[in-house]
Amino acid sequence: MLDAGDATEERGEVWSAALAWSGSWHLTVQRTPDGRTAFTGGAGHGGTALPLGPGEEYATPRFAALYTDGGFGAASRSWHAYVLTHVLPHPDETRPVLFNSWEATGFDVDEAGQKELAAQAAKLGAELYVVDDGWFRGRRDDTAGLGDWAPAAERFPQGLGPLIEEVHRLGMRFGLWVEPEMVSPDSDLYRAHPEWVLHFPRRTRTELRNQLVLNFARDDVAEWAYTWLTRLVADNAIDFLKWDMNRAFSEAGWPDREDGQDLLWTRYVHNLYGVIDRLRADHPGLRVETCSGGGGRVDLGILSLTDQAWPSDNTDAADRVTIQHGFGQIYPARVMAAWVTDVPNQLTGRSVPMRYRFHAAMAGVLAVGGDLARWTPEEFTQGAELVAQYKKVRHIVQHGIQHRLRGPVDDGPTAVQYTTPDRREVFVLVWQRVPRYGMPRPALRLAGLDPAACYRNAATGAVHHASVLTGYGITPELPAGDWSSASLHLIRVDDEAVDDGSPSGS
């Protein structure tokens, strides 16, 4: 996004663009001597050079762009509408509350433990249960197993079937973590096909995370991936795949072809798209999350084939408020997977209240990734209540129109608002790191309401006129202390009197 330096959330000229491409790319911004500014973008690093034979065609990736004079907020809402209308395969679906096993079990994955965890997840209110890394052959840690995509026989003696049947019996859908583009050097696949990884002849193959990158530009690699994936989904009644891609390219060569450097990225991405496309055609009920270490592959290209995205491996709720603020500049809350995880956070070591963690995750597609066996009864009850609360308002979050009321700042609250397209319901989330001692909290001036209507606070019953909510504002009540948060659900009413006095929230 570019502006002249004077644009705000509510006003000012903004020019923006986004590339629908999941491979190598570049954006160039240039200011000419006469003061004009322009930007271009496309696939490749230093320009694209592709050898084409007679009759062959190459279509450049879509570079979508828009202009608004309504500031960064209007630009974001236009992008959200574009993604929902022209990009996502199932934009009208409401995404389920997800539970992921990673923080609870790590690589210690077996049938009995997962059944026990699934029962707890169902009691919490989860609707989709996802088994993360560790379920397949040879995968006891991150040094081995990638590429050998069959259930570990010693941990799932009858395959995944009994676990999946139990998850479905509990009323949840079943999901599975996969990383199809990677291979462990310690795997049967690599021992059989060392030529399948990206590499240069006579050079050491650099491992990151103890893994190498499979060359999806090769048709035989893409066909192998499609074959085992479609069989895995079909044989196990899998509803959801968390498709991960956890390392960058290195030694990105294709020594089998003289033109390999020019074709690598293009063929790689096209074959990747083709595998997902064929997989979803085979299994129309399958839903997919694009996950790449967090934000490593979130773009309009991959979103045309998937249903939600993983913004960051950093699940610290305090950091997530800022991360999600940036994510929402282009992408709608409907695609933003947001987890509640345990404290101290695994990455940052920070501890924030459960209420704050839930409110941060309720700003997108709510998921829980904590170790439920370690939650106290009070924490479990609070978590279940917050899951139930989210289910009452997720239609507003996932399908509503978003306004960033206040950005993430250290000396005041951050707030985001969602409003249903018919302006009948409003949901506001507020987070504050440190109280402003001795200073009044600023009222939040809401946006996008029906100007002639009144709105009732679903928690307190107080009724406010839209003109007051947008002109003066509303001040949600925040708990005392650091890391406080609040939510506010307003419902439009007809012919009700407005309470006297300054408006307040809950």
PDB file of C-alpha atoms in Angstrom, residues 208-454:
ATOM      1  CA  LEU A 208      17.120 -26.792   7.614  1.00  0.00           C
ATOM      2  CA  ARG A 209      14.948 -28.266  10.359  1.00  0.00           C
ATOM      3  CA  ASN A 210      16.621 -31.580   9.433  1.00  0.00           C
ATOM      4  CA  GLN A 211      14.782 -31.648   6.115  1.00  0.00           C
ATOM      5  CA  LEU A 212      15.212 -31.062   2.399  1.00  0.00           C
ATOM      6  CA  VAL A 213      12.817 -29.644  -0.204  1.00  0.00           C
ATOM      7  CA  LEU A 214      11.238 -31.975  -2.729  1.00  0.00           C
ATOM      8  CA  ASN A 215      11.311 -30.654  -6.278  1.00  0.00           C
ATOM      9  CA  PHE A 216       7.606 -30.245  -7.029  1.00  0.00           C
ATOM     10  CA  ALA A 217       8.596 -28.908 -10.452  1.00  0.00           C
ATOM     11  CA  ARG A 218       9.186 -32.550 -11.405  1.00  0.00           C
ATOM     12  CA  ASP A 219       6.000 -34.164 -12.654  1.00  0.00           C
ATOM     13  CA  ASP A 220       6.908 -37.499 -11.029  1.00  0.00           C
ATOM     14  CA  VAL A 221       7.237 -35.822  -7.612  1.00  0.00           C
ATOM     15  CA  ALA A 222       3.901 -34.028  -8.013  1.00  0.00           C
ATOM     16  CA  GLU A 223       2.225 -37.265  -9.116  1.00  0.00           C
ATOM     17  CA  TRP A 224       3.690 -39.108  -6.125  1.00  0.00           C
ATOM     18  CA  ALA A 225       2.338 -36.428  -3.743  1.00  0.00           C
ATOM     19  CA  TYR A 226      -1.110 -36.429  -5.305  1.00  0.00           C
ATOM     20  CA  THR A 227      -1.316 -40.243  -5.206  1.00  0.00           C
ATOM     21  CA  TRP A 228      -0.580 -40.667  -1.509  1.00  0.00           C
ATOM     22  CA  LEU A 229      -2.622 -37.626  -0.475  1.00  0.00           C
ATOM     23  CA  THR A 230      -5.801 -38.647  -2.284  1.00  0.00           C
ATOM     24  CA  ARG A 231      -5.455 -42.197  -0.957  1.00  0.00           C
ATOM     25  CA  LEU A 232      -4.857 -40.925   2.591  1.00  0.00           C
ATOM     26  CA  VAL A 233      -7.956 -38.717   2.487  1.00  0.00           C
ATOM     27  CA  ALA A 234     -10.136 -41.390   0.897  1.00  0.00           C
ATOM     28  CA  ASP A 235      -9.016 -44.266   3.131  1.00  0.00           C
ATOM     29  CA  ASN A 236      -9.448 -42.295   6.357  1.00  0.00           C
ATOM     30  CA  ALA A 237     -12.476 -40.039   5.815  1.00  0.00           C
ATOM     31  CA  ILE A 238     -10.323 -36.965   6.473  1.00  0.00           C
ATOM     32  CA  ASP A 239     -12.188 -33.653   6.530  1.00  0.00           C
ATOM     33  CA  PHE A 240      -9.302 -31.181   6.847  1.00  0.00           C
ATOM     34  CA  LEU A 241      -5.606 -30.924   6.027  1.00  0.00           C
ATOM     35  CA  LYS A 242      -3.172 -28.521   7.653  1.00  0.00           C
ATOM     36  CA  TRP A 243      -0.721 -28.224   4.723  1.00  0.00           C
ATOM     37  CA  ASP A 244       2.633 -27.068   6.082  1.00  0.00           C
ATOM     38  CA  MET A 245       5.835 -25.937   4.338  1.00  0.00           C
ATOM     39  CA  ASN A 246       8.471 -25.195   6.938  1.00  0.00           C
ATOM     40  CA  ARG A 247      11.723 -24.177   5.288  1.00  0.00           C
ATOM     41  CA  ALA A 248      13.143 -21.959   2.603  1.00  0.00           C
ATOM     42  CA  PHE A 249      14.780 -23.193  -0.592  1.00  0.00           C
ATOM     43  CA  SER A 250      18.519 -23.745  -0.791  1.00  0.00           C
ATOM     44  CA  GLU A 251      20.645 -25.246  -3.588  1.00  0.00           C
ATOM     45  CA  ALA A 252      17.560 -24.547  -5.704  1.00  0.00           C
ATOM     46  CA  GLY A 253      18.811 -26.373  -8.743  1.00  0.00           C
ATOM     47  CA  TRP A 254      17.246 -28.827 -11.155  1.00  0.00           C
ATOM     48  CA  PRO A 255      20.267 -30.625 -12.566  1.00  0.00           C
ATOM     49  CA  ASP A 256      18.191 -33.013 -14.709  1.00  0.00           C
ATOM     50  CA  ARG A 257      17.303 -30.142 -17.068  1.00  0.00           C
ATOM     51  CA  GLU A 258      19.485 -27.605 -18.834  1.00  0.00           C
ATOM     52  CA  ASP A 259      16.672 -25.056 -18.525  1.00  0.00           C
ATOM     53  CA  GLY A 260      15.943 -25.996 -14.926  1.00  0.00           C
ATOM     54  CA  GLN A 261      16.744 -22.635 -13.353  1.00  0.00           C
ATOM     55  CA  ASP A 262      14.261 -20.806 -15.546  1.00  0.00           C
ATOM     56  CA  LEU A 263      11.495 -23.352 -15.127  1.00  0.00           C
ATOM     57  CA  LEU A 264      11.921 -24.293 -11.472  1.00  0.00           C
ATOM     58  CA  TRP A 265       9.707 -21.805  -9.642  1.00  0.00           C
ATOM     59  CA  THR A 266       7.050 -21.692 -12.353  1.00  0.00           C
ATOM     60  CA  ARG A 267       6.686 -25.449 -12.661  1.00  0.00           C
ATOM     61  CA  TYR A 268       6.960 -25.889  -8.890  1.00  0.00           C
ATOM     62  CA  VAL A 269       4.055 -23.561  -8.139  1.00  0.00           C
ATOM     63  CA  HIS A 270       1.905 -24.771 -11.016  1.00  0.00           C
ATOM     64  CA  ASN A 271       2.386 -28.388  -9.947  1.00  0.00           C
ATOM     65  CA  LEU A 272       1.689 -27.465  -6.307  1.00  0.00           C
ATOM     66  CA  TYR A 273      -1.558 -25.790  -7.341  1.00  0.00           C
ATOM     67  CA  GLY A 274      -2.369 -28.773  -9.542  1.00  0.00           C
ATOM     68  CA  VAL A 275      -1.961 -31.282  -6.711  1.00  0.00           C
ATOM     69  CA  ILE A 276      -4.276 -29.311  -4.398  1.00  0.00           C
ATOM     70  CA  ASP A 277      -6.754 -28.757  -7.237  1.00  0.00           C
ATOM     71  CA  ARG A 278      -6.934 -32.456  -8.104  1.00  0.00           C
ATOM     72  CA  LEU A 279      -7.142 -33.415  -4.442  1.00  0.00           C
ATOM     73  CA  ARG A 280     -10.101 -31.140  -3.822  1.00  0.00           C
ATOM     74  CA  ALA A 281     -11.821 -32.287  -6.997  1.00  0.00           C
ATOM     75  CA  ASP A 282     -11.546 -35.879  -5.741  1.00  0.00           C
ATOM     76  CA  HIS A 283     -12.830 -34.919  -2.280  1.00  0.00           C
ATOM     77  CA  PRO A 284     -15.281 -31.977  -2.493  1.00  0.00           C
ATOM     78  CA  GLY A 285     -15.824 -31.987   1.269  1.00  0.00           C
ATOM     79  CA  LEU A 286     -12.127 -31.602   2.074  1.00  0.00           C
ATOM     80  CA  ARG A 287     -11.002 -28.281   3.529  1.00  0.00           C
ATOM     81  CA  VAL A 288      -7.373 -27.095   3.591  1.00  0.00           C
ATOM     82  CA  GLU A 289      -5.344 -24.642   5.667  1.00  0.00           C
ATOM     83  CA  THR A 290      -2.234 -23.100   4.121  1.00  0.00           C
ATOM     84  CA  CYS A 291       0.473 -23.148   6.769  1.00  0.00           C
ATOM     85  CA  SER A 292       4.091 -22.212   6.146  1.00  0.00           C
ATOM     86  CA  GLY A 293       5.781 -21.535   9.420  1.00  0.00           C
ATOM     87  CA  GLY A 294       3.391 -18.639   9.785  1.00  0.00           C
ATOM     88  CA  GLY A 295       2.864 -16.214   6.924  1.00  0.00           C
ATOM     89  CA  GLY A 296       5.461 -17.877   4.705  1.00  0.00           C
ATOM     90  CA  ARG A 297       2.850 -18.614   2.087  1.00  0.00           C
ATOM     91  CA  VAL A 298      -0.206 -16.410   2.415  1.00  0.00           C
ATOM     92  CA  ASP A 299      -1.174 -14.919  -0.929  1.00  0.00           C
ATOM     93  CA  LEU A 300      -4.128 -14.629  -3.294  1.00  0.00           C
ATOM     94  CA  GLY A 301      -2.838 -17.574  -5.337  1.00  0.00           C
ATOM     95  CA  ILE A 302      -2.805 -20.189  -2.576  1.00  0.00           C
ATOM     96  CA  LEU A 303      -6.015 -18.771  -1.065  1.00  0.00           C
ATOM     97  CA  SER A 304      -7.858 -19.554  -4.298  1.00  0.00           C
ATOM     98  CA  LEU A 305      -7.278 -23.230  -3.439  1.00  0.00           C
ATOM     99  CA  THR A 306      -7.527 -23.236   0.364  1.00  0.00           C
ATOM    100  CA  ASP A 307      -9.963 -22.178   3.055  1.00  0.00           C
ATOM    101  CA  GLN A 308      -7.910 -20.495   5.769  1.00  0.00           C
ATOM    102  CA  ALA A 309      -4.353 -19.424   6.514  1.00  0.00           C
ATOM    103  CA  TRP A 310      -1.915 -19.619   9.412  1.00  0.00           C
ATOM    104  CA  PRO A 311      -0.585 -16.084  10.038  1.00  0.00           C
ATOM    105  CA  SER A 312       2.344 -16.907  12.333  1.00  0.00           C
ATOM    106  CA  ASP A 313       3.953 -19.607  14.456  1.00  0.00           C
ATOM    107  CA  ASN A 314       4.046 -16.936  17.167  1.00  0.00           C
ATOM    108  CA  THR A 315       0.855 -17.618  19.138  1.00  0.00           C
ATOM    109  CA  ASP A 316       1.643 -15.137  21.934  1.00  0.00           C
ATOM    110  CA  ALA A 317      -1.684 -13.320  22.245  1.00  0.00           C
ATOM    111  CA  ALA A 318      -0.044  -9.948  22.864  1.00  0.00           C
ATOM    112  CA  ASP A 319       2.039 -10.280  19.701  1.00  0.00           C
ATOM    113  CA  ARG A 320      -0.891 -11.722  17.800  1.00  0.00           C
ATOM    114  CA  VAL A 321      -2.907  -8.534  18.255  1.00  0.00           C
ATOM    115  CA  THR A 322      -0.220  -6.721  16.238  1.00  0.00           C
ATOM    116  CA  ILE A 323       0.278  -9.576  13.763  1.00  0.00           C
ATOM    117  CA  GLN A 324      -3.458  -9.779  13.121  1.00  0.00           C
ATOM    118  CA  HIS A 325      -3.641  -6.008  12.633  1.00  0.00           C
ATOM    119  CA  GLY A 326      -1.181  -6.372   9.760  1.00  0.00           C
ATOM    120  CA  PHE A 327      -2.780  -9.533   8.365  1.00  0.00           C
ATOM    121  CA  GLY A 328      -6.129  -7.757   8.149  1.00  0.00           C
ATOM    122  CA  GLN A 329      -4.786  -5.037   5.868  1.00  0.00           C
ATOM    123  CA  ILE A 330      -5.418  -7.400   2.929  1.00  0.00           C
ATOM    124  CA  TYR A 331      -6.998 -10.602   4.193  1.00  0.00           C
ATOM    125  CA  PRO A 332     -10.418 -10.959   5.884  1.00  0.00           C
ATOM    126  CA  ALA A 333     -10.934 -12.480   9.331  1.00  0.00           C
ATOM    127  CA  ARG A 334     -12.724 -15.374   7.614  1.00  0.00           C
ATOM    128  CA  VAL A 335      -9.345 -16.871   6.577  1.00  0.00           C
ATOM    129  CA  MET A 336      -7.274 -16.042   9.672  1.00  0.00           C
ATOM    130  CA  ALA A 337      -6.601 -19.070  11.880  1.00  0.00           C
ATOM    131  CA  ALA A 338      -6.068 -17.844  15.454  1.00  0.00           C
ATOM    132  CA  TRP A 339      -5.064 -20.101  18.338  1.00  0.00           C
ATOM    133  CA  VAL A 340      -5.425 -19.954  22.101  1.00  0.00           C
ATOM    134  CA  THR A 341      -2.278 -21.562  23.521  1.00  0.00           C
ATOM    135  CA  ASP A 342      -0.900 -22.109  26.995  1.00  0.00           C
ATOM    136  CA  VAL A 343       1.295 -19.803  29.063  1.00  0.00           C
ATOM    137  CA  PRO A 344       4.111 -19.126  29.471  1.00  0.00           C
ATOM    138  CA  ASN A 345       4.085 -18.934  25.680  1.00  0.00           C
ATOM    139  CA  GLN A 346       6.477 -21.432  24.095  1.00  0.00           C
ATOM    140  CA  LEU A 347       8.112 -18.789  21.896  1.00  0.00           C
ATOM    141  CA  THR A 348       8.163 -15.615  23.996  1.00  0.00           C
ATOM    142  CA  GLY A 349       7.817 -16.885  27.582  1.00  0.00           C
ATOM    143  CA  ARG A 350       5.097 -14.273  28.197  1.00  0.00           C
ATOM    144  CA  SER A 351       2.030 -15.005  30.335  1.00  0.00           C
ATOM    145  CA  VAL A 352      -1.263 -13.234  29.735  1.00  0.00           C
ATOM    146  CA  PRO A 353      -4.732 -14.082  31.093  1.00  0.00           C
ATOM    147  CA  MET A 354      -6.870 -16.704  29.374  1.00  0.00           C
ATOM    148  CA  ARG A 355      -9.554 -14.108  28.677  1.00  0.00           C
ATOM    149  CA  TYR A 356      -7.019 -11.975  26.774  1.00  0.00           C
ATOM    150  CA  ARG A 357      -5.789 -15.011  24.822  1.00  0.00           C
ATOM    151  CA  PHE A 358      -9.318 -15.985  23.829  1.00  0.00           C
ATOM    152  CA  HIS A 359     -10.267 -12.445  22.845  1.00  0.00           C
ATOM    153  CA  ALA A 360      -7.180 -12.251  20.621  1.00  0.00           C
ATOM    154  CA  ALA A 361      -8.108 -15.520  18.892  1.00  0.00           C
ATOM    155  CA  MET A 362     -11.780 -14.560  18.579  1.00  0.00           C
ATOM    156  CA  ALA A 363     -10.716 -11.879  16.094  1.00  0.00           C
ATOM    157  CA  GLY A 364     -10.461 -14.585  13.425  1.00  0.00           C
ATOM    158  CA  VAL A 365     -11.192 -18.303  13.105  1.00  0.00           C
ATOM    159  CA  LEU A 366     -10.984 -19.449  16.725  1.00  0.00           C
ATOM    160  CA  ALA A 367      -8.818 -22.451  17.531  1.00  0.00           C
ATOM    161  CA  VAL A 368      -7.390 -23.928  20.727  1.00  0.00           C
ATOM    162  CA  GLY A 369      -3.940 -25.488  20.926  1.00  0.00           C
ATOM    163  CA  GLY A 370      -3.342 -25.906  24.635  1.00  0.00           C
ATOM    164  CA  ASP A 371      -2.651 -28.965  26.780  1.00  0.00           C
ATOM    165  CA  LEU A 372      -6.162 -29.477  28.127  1.00  0.00           C
ATOM    166  CA  ALA A 373      -5.008 -32.093  30.646  1.00  0.00           C
ATOM    167  CA  ARG A 374      -3.079 -29.366  32.472  1.00  0.00           C
ATOM    168  CA  TRP A 375      -5.948 -26.868  32.586  1.00  0.00           C
ATOM    169  CA  THR A 376      -7.545 -26.408  35.992  1.00  0.00           C
ATOM    170  CA  PRO A 377     -11.307 -27.015  36.265  1.00  0.00           C
ATOM    171  CA  GLU A 378     -11.779 -23.242  36.493  1.00  0.00           C
ATOM    172  CA  GLU A 379      -9.725 -22.666  33.333  1.00  0.00           C
ATOM    173  CA  PHE A 380     -11.631 -25.362  31.466  1.00  0.00           C
ATOM    174  CA  THR A 381     -14.983 -23.870  32.484  1.00  0.00           C
ATOM    175  CA  GLN A 382     -13.867 -20.391  31.446  1.00  0.00           C
ATOM    176  CA  GLY A 383     -12.518 -21.714  28.152  1.00  0.00           C
ATOM    177  CA  ALA A 384     -15.767 -23.535  27.371  1.00  0.00           C
ATOM    178  CA  GLU A 385     -17.754 -20.395  28.143  1.00  0.00           C
ATOM    179  CA  LEU A 386     -15.584 -18.311  25.811  1.00  0.00           C
ATOM    180  CA  VAL A 387     -15.874 -20.911  23.041  1.00  0.00           C
ATOM    181  CA  ALA A 388     -19.654 -20.776  23.434  1.00  0.00           C
ATOM    182  CA  GLN A 389     -19.562 -16.978  23.332  1.00  0.00           C
ATOM    183  CA  TYR A 390     -17.532 -17.044  20.110  1.00  0.00           C
ATOM    184  CA  LYS A 391     -20.043 -19.356  18.454  1.00  0.00           C
ATOM    185  CA  LYS A 392     -22.748 -16.749  19.103  1.00  0.00           C
ATOM    186  CA  VAL A 393     -20.802 -14.008  17.312  1.00  0.00           C
ATOM    187  CA  ARG A 394     -18.573 -15.798  14.769  1.00  0.00           C
ATOM    188  CA  HIS A 395     -21.029 -15.058  11.951  1.00  0.00           C
ATOM    189  CA  ILE A 396     -20.266 -11.387  12.611  1.00  0.00           C
ATOM    190  CA  VAL A 397     -16.487 -11.899  12.753  1.00  0.00           C
ATOM    191  CA  GLN A 398     -16.159 -14.273   9.816  1.00  0.00           C
ATOM    192  CA  HIS A 399     -18.715 -12.668   7.503  1.00  0.00           C
ATOM    193  CA  GLY A 400     -18.887  -9.122   8.782  1.00  0.00           C
ATOM    194  CA  ILE A 401     -17.360  -5.840   7.654  1.00  0.00           C
ATOM    195  CA  GLN A 402     -14.237  -4.948   9.627  1.00  0.00           C
ATOM    196  CA  HIS A 403     -13.154  -1.581  11.001  1.00  0.00           C
ATOM    197  CA  ARG A 404      -9.884  -1.093  12.885  1.00  0.00           C
ATOM    198  CA  LEU A 405     -11.003   1.371  15.544  1.00  0.00           C
ATOM    199  CA  ARG A 406      -7.598   1.750  17.205  1.00  0.00           C
ATOM    200  CA  GLY A 407      -4.267   0.306  16.136  1.00  0.00           C
ATOM    201  CA  PRO A 408      -1.864  -1.582  18.408  1.00  0.00           C
ATOM    202  CA  VAL A 409      -0.222   0.992  20.651  1.00  0.00           C
ATOM    203  CA  ASP A 410       1.455   0.555  24.026  1.00  0.00           C
ATOM    204  CA  ASP A 411      -0.182   3.482  25.810  1.00  0.00           C
ATOM    205  CA  GLY A 412      -3.811   2.758  25.000  1.00  0.00           C
ATOM    206  CA  PRO A 413      -6.269   0.089  23.957  1.00  0.00           C
ATOM    207  CA  THR A 414      -6.363  -1.622  20.563  1.00  0.00           C
ATOM    208  CA  ALA A 415      -9.820  -2.257  19.166  1.00  0.00           C
ATOM    209  CA  VAL A 416     -11.412  -3.867  16.139  1.00  0.00           C
ATOM    210  CA  GLN A 417     -15.074  -3.873  15.112  1.00  0.00           C
ATOM    211  CA  TYR A 418     -17.083  -6.289  12.959  1.00  0.00           C
ATOM    212  CA  THR A 419     -20.537  -5.469  11.595  1.00  0.00           C
ATOM    213  CA  THR A 420     -22.923  -7.729   9.716  1.00  0.00           C
ATOM    214  CA  PRO A 421     -23.591  -6.567   6.141  1.00  0.00           C
ATOM    215  CA  ASP A 422     -27.195  -5.682   7.070  1.00  0.00           C
ATOM    216  CA  ARG A 423     -25.826  -3.582   9.993  1.00  0.00           C
ATOM    217  CA  ARG A 424     -27.993  -5.543  12.412  1.00  0.00           C
ATOM    218  CA  GLU A 425     -25.232  -6.817  14.714  1.00  0.00           C
ATOM    219  CA  VAL A 426     -21.922  -5.387  15.876  1.00  0.00           C
ATOM    220  CA  PHE A 427     -19.074  -7.108  17.684  1.00  0.00           C
ATOM    221  CA  VAL A 428     -16.115  -5.222  19.162  1.00  0.00           C
ATOM    222  CA  LEU A 429     -12.923  -6.598  20.692  1.00  0.00           C
ATOM    223  CA  VAL A 430     -10.625  -4.464  22.856  1.00  0.00           C
ATOM    224  CA  TRP A 431      -7.166  -5.249  24.249  1.00  0.00           C
ATOM    225  CA  GLN A 432      -4.996  -3.154  26.571  1.00  0.00           C
ATOM    226  CA  ARG A 433      -1.473  -4.014  27.715  1.00  0.00           C
ATOM    227  CA  VAL A 434      -1.047  -1.541  30.548  1.00  0.00           C
ATOM    228  CA  PRO A 435      -3.723   0.547  32.302  1.00  0.00           C
ATOM    229  CA  ARG A 436      -3.617   4.315  31.783  1.00  0.00           C
ATOM    230  CA  TYR A 437      -3.477   5.191  35.489  1.00  0.00           C
ATOM    231  CA  GLY A 438      -5.012   8.547  36.231  1.00  0.00           C
ATOM    232  CA  MET A 439      -6.120   8.939  32.595  1.00  0.00           C
ATOM    233  CA  PRO A 440      -9.644   8.373  31.297  1.00  0.00           C
ATOM    234  CA  ARG A 441      -9.969   5.635  28.719  1.00  0.00           C
ATOM    235  CA  PRO A 442     -10.774   7.048  25.282  1.00  0.00           C
ATOM    236  CA  ALA A 443     -14.242   6.290  23.996  1.00  0.00           C
ATOM    237  CA  LEU A 444     -14.328   4.074  20.905  1.00  0.00           C
ATOM    238  CA  ARG A 445     -16.220   5.726  18.078  1.00  0.00           C
ATOM    239  CA  LEU A 446     -17.918   2.912  16.174  1.00  0.00           C
ATOM    240  CA  ALA A 447     -18.372   2.882  12.416  1.00  0.00           C
ATOM    241  CA  GLY A 448     -20.699   1.558   9.747  1.00  0.00           C
ATOM    242  CA  LEU A 449     -23.888   1.512  11.844  1.00  0.00           C
ATOM    243  CA  ASP A 450     -27.426   2.214  10.710  1.00  0.00           C
ATOM    244  CA  PRO A 451     -27.516   5.960  11.511  1.00  0.00           C
ATOM    245  CA  ALA A 452     -31.216   5.973  12.395  1.00  0.00           C
ATOM    246  CA  ALA A 453     -31.150   2.879  14.592  1.00  0.00           C
ATOM    247  CA  CYS A 454     -30.644   2.063  18.238  1.00  0.00           C
TER     248      CYS A 454
END
